[in-house]
Tab-separated table of C-alpha atoms in Angstrom:
chain	number	residue	atom	x	y	z
A	1	UNK	CA	30.293	12.072	12.595
A	2	UNK	CA	33.292	10.116	11.357
A	3	UNK	CA	32.798	8.079	7.714
A	4	UNK	CA	33.243	4.853	8.878
A	5	UNK	CA	30.379	5.044	12.189
A	6	UNK	CA	27.955	6.345	9.030
A	7	UNK	CA	28.696	3.826	6.857
A	8	UNK	CA	28.843	1.228	9.468
A	9	UNK	CA	25.060	2.969	11.145
A	10	UNK	CA	23.765	2.719	7.629
A	11	UNK	CA	24.059	-1.102	7.284
A	12	UNK	CA	22.333	-1.613	10.945
A	13	UNK	CA	19.737	0.366	9.525
A	14	UNK	CA	19.270	-1.687	6.785
A	15	UNK	CA	19.574	-4.515	7.950
A	16	UNK	CA	16.452	-3.392	10.823
A	17	UNK	CA	14.968	-2.451	8.064
A	18	UNK	CA	14.639	-5.346	6.433
A	19	UNK	CA	14.420	-7.461	9.287
A	20	UNK	CA	11.207	-5.383	10.070
A	21	UNK	CA	10.086	-5.605	6.667
A	22	UNK	CA	10.307	-9.089	7.150
A	23	UNK	CA	8.377	-9.743	10.265
A	24	UNK	CA	5.659	-7.428	9.503
A	25	UNK	CA	4.820	-10.298	6.942
A	26	UNK	CA	3.815	-12.221	9.740
A	27	UNK	CA	0.973	-9.456	11.316
A	28	UNK	CA	-1.884	-10.875	9.132
A	29	UNK	CA	-3.505	-7.292	9.404
A	30	UNK	CA	-5.087	-8.322	6.234
A	31	UNK	CA	-7.517	-10.638	8.047
A	32	UNK	CA	-8.978	-6.557	9.798
A	33	UNK	CA	-8.915	-4.497	7.129
A	34	UNK	CA	-9.620	-6.863	3.397
A	35	UNK	CA	-7.157	-4.356	1.403
A	36	UNK	CA	-4.617	-5.272	-0.432
A	37	UNK	CA	-1.201	-4.432	0.297
A	38	UNK	CA	-2.320	-3.054	3.745
A	39	UNK	CA	0.928	-3.379	5.637
A	40	UNK	CA	1.808	-1.337	9.369
A	41	UNK	CA	5.398	-0.128	7.456
A	42	UNK	CA	7.137	-0.585	9.859
A	43	UNK	CA	10.283	-0.599	8.082
A	44	UNK	CA	9.383	2.802	7.483
A	45	UNK	CA	10.211	4.280	10.847
A	46	UNK	CA	13.862	3.350	9.851
A	47	UNK	CA	13.551	6.038	7.388
A	48	UNK	CA	11.646	8.026	9.097
A	49	UNK	CA	14.274	7.708	12.089
A	50	UNK	CA	17.430	7.943	9.244
A	51	UNK	CA	16.017	11.444	8.075
A	52	UNK	CA	16.075	12.998	11.300
A	53	UNK	CA	19.342	12.117	12.292
A	54	UNK	CA	21.499	11.018	8.959
A	55	UNK	CA	19.971	13.296	6.796
A	56	UNK	CA	18.548	12.251	3.619
A	57	UNK	CA	21.514	11.020	1.517
A	58	UNK	CA	21.492	8.269	4.079
A	59	UNK	CA	18.044	8.014	4.029
A	60	UNK	CA	17.791	7.226	0.618
A	61	UNK	CA	20.800	4.625	0.541
A	62	UNK	CA	19.204	2.674	3.206
A	63	UNK	CA	15.574	2.671	1.639
A	64	UNK	CA	17.070	1.784	-1.505
A	65	UNK	CA	19.699	-1.094	-0.185
A	66	UNK	CA	16.947	-2.344	2.409
A	67	UNK	CA	14.096	-2.679	-0.675
A	68	UNK	CA	16.626	-4.240	-3.246
A	69	UNK	CA	17.645	-6.874	-0.735
A	70	UNK	CA	13.923	-7.265	0.168
A	71	UNK	CA	13.041	-8.271	-3.491
A	72	UNK	CA	15.403	-11.539	-2.681
A	73	UNK	CA	12.104	-12.641	-0.604
A	74	UNK	CA	9.584	-10.827	-1.413
A	75	UNK	CA	10.223	-11.494	-5.982
A	76	UNK	CA	10.367	-8.806	-8.741
A	77	UNK	CA	6.671	-7.221	-8.129
A	78	UNK	CA	7.164	-6.054	-5.024
A	79	UNK	CA	10.029	-4.495	-5.476
A	80	UNK	CA	8.750	-1.947	-8.198
A	81	UNK	CA	5.859	-1.954	-5.303
A	82	UNK	CA	8.247	-1.225	-2.780
A	83	UNK	CA	10.841	1.233	-3.963
A	84	UNK	CA	8.185	3.384	-6.058
A	85	UNK	CA	6.520	3.544	-2.841
A	86	UNK	CA	9.069	4.018	-1.106
A	87	UNK	CA	10.908	6.500	-3.138
A	88	UNK	CA	7.907	8.912	-3.389
A	89	UNK	CA	7.583	8.835	0.361
A	90	UNK	CA	10.971	9.415	1.387
A	91	UNK	CA	10.820	12.243	-1.744
A	92	UNK	CA	7.517	13.407	-0.269
A	93	UNK	CA	8.841	13.718	3.503
A	94	UNK	CA	11.870	16.054	2.783
A	95	UNK	CA	10.076	17.917	1.332
A	96	UNK	CA	7.433	18.941	4.266
A	97	UNK	CA	10.185	18.693	6.826
A	98	UNK	CA	11.407	22.383	5.538
A	99	UNK	CA	7.512	22.502	6.980
A	100	UNK	CA	9.104	24.351	10.868
A	101	UNK	CA	5.187	23.464	11.956
A	102	UNK	CA	5.140	19.748	11.418
A	103	UNK	CA	6.419	17.066	13.642
A	104	UNK	CA	7.295	13.859	12.585
A	105	UNK	CA	3.670	12.531	12.864
A	106	UNK	CA	2.596	14.655	9.867
A	107	UNK	CA	5.636	13.651	8.343
A	108	UNK	CA	4.913	11.023	8.189
A	109	UNK	CA	1.204	10.422	7.679
A	110	UNK	CA	2.188	12.710	4.567
A	111	UNK	CA	5.122	9.596	3.368
A	112	UNK	CA	2.344	6.958	4.179
A	113	UNK	CA	-0.459	8.843	1.924
A	114	UNK	CA	2.130	9.479	-0.234
A	115	UNK	CA	3.312	5.660	-0.273
A	116	UNK	CA	0.061	4.585	-1.026
A	117	UNK	CA	-0.197	6.242	-3.806
A	118	UNK	CA	2.474	5.343	-5.944
A	119	UNK	CA	1.680	1.700	-5.224
A	120	UNK	CA	-1.281	2.049	-6.529
A	121	UNK	CA	-0.393	3.780	-9.651
A	122	UNK	CA	2.104	1.395	-9.735
A	123	UNK	CA	-0.495	-1.261	-10.057
A	124	UNK	CA	-2.499	0.971	-12.853
A	125	UNK	CA	0.393	0.812	-15.100
A	126	UNK	CA	1.434	-2.496	-13.976
A	127	UNK	CA	-2.064	-3.979	-14.632
A	128	UNK	CA	-3.657	-0.613	-17.193
A	129	UNK	CA	-6.310	-0.468	-15.739
A	130	UNK	CA	-7.986	2.423	-13.333
A	131	UNK	CA	-10.471	0.065	-11.662
A	132	UNK	CA	-7.931	-0.481	-9.199
A	133	UNK	CA	-8.245	3.308	-7.691
A	134	UNK	CA	-10.755	2.288	-5.853
A	135	UNK	CA	-8.950	1.429	-3.056
A	136	UNK	CA	-7.357	4.384	-2.471
A	137	UNK	CA	-9.207	5.912	-0.395
A	138	UNK	CA	-9.206	2.827	2.537
A	139	UNK	CA	-5.773	2.667	1.980
A	140	UNK	CA	-5.172	6.415	2.649
A	141	UNK	CA	-7.038	6.891	5.664
A	142	UNK	CA	-5.712	3.559	6.910
A	143	UNK	CA	-2.018	6.108	5.898
A	144	UNK	CA	-3.262	8.152	8.773
A	145	UNK	CA	-3.096	5.877	11.084
A	146	UNK	CA	-0.276	3.914	10.075
A	147	UNK	CA	1.298	7.267	9.247
A	148	UNK	CA	0.804	8.144	13.213
A	149	UNK	CA	2.029	5.079	14.920
A	150	UNK	CA	5.280	4.844	12.876
A	151	UNK	CA	5.633	8.858	13.703
A	152	UNK	CA	5.027	8.379	17.399
A	153	UNK	CA	7.248	4.847	17.296
A	154	UNK	CA	10.405	7.391	15.936
A	155	UNK	CA	9.881	10.287	17.717
A	156	UNK	CA	9.826	7.514	20.889
A	157	UNK	CA	13.598	6.279	18.753
A	158	UNK	CA	14.674	10.126	18.895
A	159	UNK	CA	13.621	11.067	22.133
A	160	UNK	CA	16.297	8.340	23.260
A	161	UNK	CA	18.844	8.346	21.067
A	162	UNK	CA	18.861	11.869	20.010
A	163	UNK	CA	21.932	13.556	17.315
A	164	UNK	CA	23.975	14.302	20.488
A	165	UNK	CA	24.876	11.029	21.977
A	166	UNK	CA	25.941	9.200	17.864
A	167	UNK	CA	28.707	12.195	17.209
B	1	UNK	CA	18.358	18.628	7.670
B	2	UNK	CA	17.095	21.234	10.376
B	3	UNK	CA	15.744	19.337	13.425
B	4	UNK	CA	12.740	17.591	12.902
B	5	UNK	CA	10.098	18.163	16.157
B	6	UNK	CA	9.323	14.728	18.250
B	7	UNK	CA	6.167	16.498	19.702
B	8	UNK	CA	2.458	16.200	18.239
B	9	UNK	CA	2.029	20.302	16.826
B	10	UNK	CA	-0.829	21.498	15.941
B	11	UNK	CA	-0.256	21.650	12.514
B	12	UNK	CA	0.182	18.012	11.707
B	13	UNK	CA	-3.749	18.645	11.908
B	14	UNK	CA	-3.406	19.904	8.664
B	15	UNK	CA	-1.549	16.700	6.497
B	16	UNK	CA	-4.097	14.481	8.278
B	17	UNK	CA	-7.056	16.637	7.017
B	18	UNK	CA	-5.520	17.171	3.488
B	19	UNK	CA	-5.170	13.112	3.850
B	20	UNK	CA	-8.322	12.756	4.247
B	21	UNK	CA	-10.009	15.002	2.331
B	22	UNK	CA	-8.188	13.830	-0.460
B	23	UNK	CA	-9.529	9.674	0.661
B	24	UNK	CA	-13.319	11.723	0.541
B	25	UNK	CA	-12.338	13.409	-3.263
B	26	UNK	CA	-10.920	9.897	-4.285
B	27	UNK	CA	-13.840	8.364	-3.495
B	28	UNK	CA	-16.578	10.582	-4.694
B	29	UNK	CA	-14.739	10.784	-8.319
B	30	UNK	CA	-14.745	7.403	-8.569
B	31	UNK	CA	-18.476	7.051	-7.282
B	32	UNK	CA	-19.923	7.290	-11.287
B	33	UNK	CA	-18.632	3.669	-11.714
B	34	UNK	CA	-19.187	1.711	-8.733
B	35	UNK	CA	-23.025	1.119	-10.071
B	36	UNK	CA	-24.603	-2.418	-9.610
B	37	UNK	CA	-22.397	-4.729	-11.013
B	38	UNK	CA	-23.890	-7.267	-13.811
B	39	UNK	CA	-20.599	-9.440	-14.754
B	40	UNK	CA	-16.799	-10.310	-13.865
B	41	UNK	CA	-13.766	-10.060	-16.458
B	42	UNK	CA	-10.886	-11.065	-16.359
B	43	UNK	CA	-8.019	-10.446	-17.943
B	44	UNK	CA	-4.545	-11.863	-17.557
B	45	UNK	CA	-1.069	-9.888	-18.843
B	46	UNK	CA	-4.215	-6.801	-19.741
B	47	UNK	CA	-5.678	-9.411	-22.602
B	48	UNK	CA	-9.044	-9.833	-21.929
B	49	UNK	CA	-9.413	-13.960	-20.823
B	50	UNK	CA	-13.263	-14.844	-20.138
B	51	UNK	CA	-16.172	-12.881	-19.216
B	52	UNK	CA	-18.570	-14.777	-15.658
B	53	UNK	CA	-22.165	-13.121	-15.199
B	54	UNK	CA	-22.196	-12.505	-11.364
B	55	UNK	CA	-25.425	-14.207	-11.244
B	56	UNK	CA	-24.146	-17.761	-11.840
B	57	UNK	CA	-22.257	-19.611	-9.109
B	58	UNK	CA	-19.408	-20.636	-11.533
B	59	UNK	CA	-15.678	-21.582	-10.871
B	60	UNK	CA	-12.361	-20.656	-13.210
B	61	UNK	CA	-9.063	-21.507	-12.965
B	62	UNK	CA	-6.753	-18.812	-14.223
B	63	UNK	CA	-2.810	-20.400	-14.739
B	64	UNK	CA	0.018	-19.108	-15.585
B	65	UNK	CA	3.090	-18.341	-13.346
B	66	UNK	CA	1.067	-18.802	-11.051
B	67	UNK	CA	-2.458	-20.601	-10.582
B	68	UNK	CA	-5.254	-18.376	-9.117
B	69	UNK	CA	-8.902	-20.275	-8.129
B	70	UNK	CA	-11.693	-17.620	-8.934
B	71	UNK	CA	-15.048	-17.995	-7.915
B	72	UNK	CA	-18.025	-16.299	-8.836
B	73	UNK	CA	-21.106	-17.004	-5.755
B	74	UNK	CA	-24.107	-15.629	-4.493
B	75	UNK	CA	-23.658	-12.381	-7.003
B	76	UNK	CA	-19.687	-11.431	-5.789
B	77	UNK	CA	-16.086	-13.117	-6.668
B	78	UNK	CA	-13.474	-13.430	-5.464
B	79	UNK	CA	-10.099	-15.444	-5.639
B	80	UNK	CA	-10.435	-18.148	-3.895
B	81	UNK	CA	-7.056	-20.159	-3.595
B	82	UNK	CA	-3.568	-19.215	-5.581
B	83	UNK	CA	-0.251	-20.273	-4.996
B	84	UNK	CA	1.378	-16.967	-5.600
B	85	UNK	CA	4.031	-15.559	-3.052
B	86	UNK	CA	1.996	-12.773	-1.311
B	87	UNK	CA	-1.630	-13.802	-1.399
B	88	UNK	CA	-3.224	-10.591	-1.716
B	89	UNK	CA	-5.417	-11.650	-4.249
B	90	UNK	CA	-6.869	-13.928	-1.362
B	91	UNK	CA	-7.170	-11.406	1.229
B	92	UNK	CA	-9.233	-8.119	-0.338
B	93	UNK	CA	-12.191	-10.586	-0.041
B	94	UNK	CA	-15.231	-10.793	-1.637
B	95	UNK	CA	-15.905	-8.163	-4.547
B	96	UNK	CA	-19.731	-6.918	-6.204
B	97	UNK	CA	-18.814	-3.249	-7.127
B	98	UNK	CA	-17.308	-2.068	-10.214
B	99	UNK	CA	-14.230	0.221	-9.252
B	100	UNK	CA	-12.868	-2.740	-6.214
B	101	UNK	CA	-10.782	-5.297	-8.744
B	102	UNK	CA	-8.852	-8.355	-7.675
B	103	UNK	CA	-5.794	-8.447	-8.947
B	104	UNK	CA	-2.852	-10.543	-8.266
B	105	UNK	CA	0.094	-8.869	-9.292
B	106	UNK	CA	2.693	-11.553	-9.927
B	107	UNK	CA	0.654	-13.473	-11.495
B	108	UNK	CA	-1.386	-10.540	-14.251
B	109	UNK	CA	-4.947	-11.389	-13.133
B	110	UNK	CA	-7.246	-9.120	-12.862
B	111	UNK	CA	-10.681	-9.793	-12.215
B	112	UNK	CA	-12.616	-6.702	-13.159
B	113	UNK	CA	-16.314	-6.434	-11.712
B	114	UNK	CA	-18.291	-4.862	-14.604
B	115	UNK	CA	-21.202	-2.970	-14.771
B	116	UNK	CA	-23.107	-4.731	-17.877
B	117	UNK	CA	-25.492	-7.001	-20.027
B	118	UNK	CA	-26.451	-10.304	-18.621
B	119	UNK	CA	-27.748	-13.013	-19.059
B	120	UNK	CA	-31.508	-11.463	-16.775
B	121	UNK	CA	-33.301	-9.396	-18.535
B	122	UNK	CA	-34.256	-7.115	-15.710
B	123	UNK	CA	-33.176	-6.356	-12.169
B	124	UNK	CA	-35.830	-5.767	-9.418
B	125	UNK	CA	-33.569	-3.744	-7.157
């Protein structure tokens, strides 16, 4: 893949991730499940797809760009969360991608769990309190569900757009 | 990057079980502090603003970068109104358990439920 094509793809994916994270704000998941900050995490599909198709460098770039630009709508406190969550999530996914038995589903679940853990840690740090950790068990259970969902969307995308088609 | 499989494999059960086990472990770890609660401490930016008893219906307003309205009613507490972006604090709903603090990050607010002294002499459960 030429560098220009790679760059353009990354830019497109960044825009897509931004659009997804904006659009999912309109989904009132919190009414169903009263946990702070609970989201479907659709933008993580983009991170995972980028990881599979373009590699960890591009995935990192897209993630960082998406978080920085996203903070223009979400505010600065949102930035600490999305960056911490996204970075730990990506790190865990890069490491676990090496495990031969796992598919996108397993990797995505671990990424989702890491995302939530990082965000609770940031909340604990910013508020200087341990007390928000009581939400963690519930968030982790939802991470299994959202991780599987993200994984399945990613699998669907990769089926239509396997690596060979991009080159 | 080696190709990542796209079909659900039996090994994927491992991460799912691990995350569920972690959830259980954290839950058990925090169980001791989730005793019946008696009061609410309201912090902003790490500073204690006030302490409210849970057994008395009250409304407390927190100002700052944004305004949160904290309501104590029927032995529970919630952020009932807020003009912060996001509104996660309102979505937390009602808490009456120590360990389930309600937090508004943009306003630096923590509504912390704690076990402890209150105005009643005894609590019959």
